[in-house]
Amino acid sequence: MTVNLQSNAIRSPGVQYLAIALKNNETLTSLNFAYNEIGNRGVQYLADALKENTTLKQLDLCRNQIYNQGAEYLVDVLLTNHTLTQVNVDNNSIDDEVLQNLITGLENNRIQ
């Protein structure tokens, strides 16, 4: 199942509530959060949920004012979440080194 929440001005407080639902969701495989200005805090909420979620495979976080810290939350969660295989972080402010770490984590998930 896919949920598209693109361009809904959700921001990080809204993501906090959605992340609670995501933790135990067993049907969602694709989530589009693009253009919601969730920032690093919003990514942290999602990453915490993804530590427990075992079904989400695709996550779109394009244009969300995410910086290195937010991307690092995703890198960390990929050490334990092996279901997530695609993350779109286009048009955020993430350094190449952090982006490469994210790519490596996703590639490892695809191999497993």
C-alpha positions as a printed Julia matrix, in Angstrom:
112×3 Matrix{Float64}:
  0.0    0.0    0.0
  1.2    3.5   -0.86
  0.38   6.74   0.95
  1.1   10.08  -0.73
  1.28  13.01   1.7
  3.26  15.28  -0.63
  2.86  19.04  -0.16
  0.6   18.94   2.89
  2.58  21.29   5.15
  2.84  18.51   7.74
  6.13  19.7    9.29
  7.8   17.96  12.23
  4.96  18.17  14.82
  2.63  16.39  12.4
  5.26  13.8   11.55
  5.52  12.97  15.25
  1.93  11.69  15.26
  2.23   9.93  11.92
  5.4    8.19  13.09
  3.5    6.65  16.0
  1.13   5.02  13.52
  4.02   3.97  11.28
  5.76   2.02  14.06
  3.27  -0.83  14.08
  1.85  -0.53  10.58
  1.99  -3.83   8.73
  0.65  -2.86   5.29
  2.36   0.35   4.17
  5.21  -0.23   1.71
  5.67   3.25   0.2
  5.38   6.67   1.84
  5.73  10.03   0.08
  6.54  12.88   2.49
  8.02  15.19  -0.17
  7.64  18.98   0.17
  6.52  19.01   3.81
  9.35  20.91   5.53
  9.76  18.2    8.15
 13.4   19.08   8.84
 15.84  17.07  10.93
 13.39  16.67  13.8
 10.78  15.14  11.51
 13.34  12.72  10.13
 14.24  11.76  13.69
 10.6   10.86  14.38
 10.45   8.79  11.2
 13.75   7.06  11.96
 12.53   6.1   15.43
  9.41   4.59  13.88
 11.45   2.75  11.26
 13.4    0.99  14.0
 10.22  -1.02  14.59
  8.5   -0.93  11.19
  9.22  -3.96   9.01
  7.15  -3.24   5.89
  8.13   0.18   4.49
 10.38  -0.19   1.44
 10.22   3.28  -0.15
 10.39   6.68   1.52
 10.33  10.0   -0.35
 11.76  12.9    1.66
 12.49  15.23  -1.26
 12.58  18.98  -0.43
 12.11  18.75   3.32
 14.83  21.05   4.68
 16.89  18.07   5.83
 20.54  18.56   6.7
 23.37  16.18   7.62
 21.99  15.46  11.08
 18.65  14.32   9.65
 20.34  12.14   7.07
 22.47  10.58   9.81
 19.27   9.47  11.56
 18.42   7.54   8.41
 21.92   6.08   8.13
 21.67   4.85  11.73
 18.27   3.23  11.27
 19.52   1.32   8.24
 21.84  -0.61  10.55
 18.8   -2.37  12.03
 16.01  -1.84   9.49
 16.76  -4.04   6.49
 13.41  -3.57   4.75
 13.89   0.01   3.55
 15.58  -0.05   0.13
 14.72   3.33  -1.45
 14.97   6.79   0.08
 14.67   9.98  -1.96
 16.44  12.92  -0.34
 16.74  15.11  -3.44
 16.92  18.87  -2.92
 17.96  18.77   0.72
 21.24  20.11   2.16
 23.16  16.89   2.72
 26.94  16.64   2.26
 28.37  14.09  -0.14
 29.98  12.02   2.62
 26.73  11.61   4.55
 24.85  10.95   1.34
 27.35   8.21   0.45
 26.79   6.6    3.86
 23.05   6.59   3.18
 23.57   5.06  -0.26
 25.8    2.35   1.21
 23.17   1.46   3.82
 20.46   1.21   1.17
 22.68  -0.91  -1.09
 23.35  -3.28   1.81
 19.6   -3.64   2.32
 19.09  -4.49  -1.34
 21.7   -7.25  -1.11
 20.15  -8.86   1.97
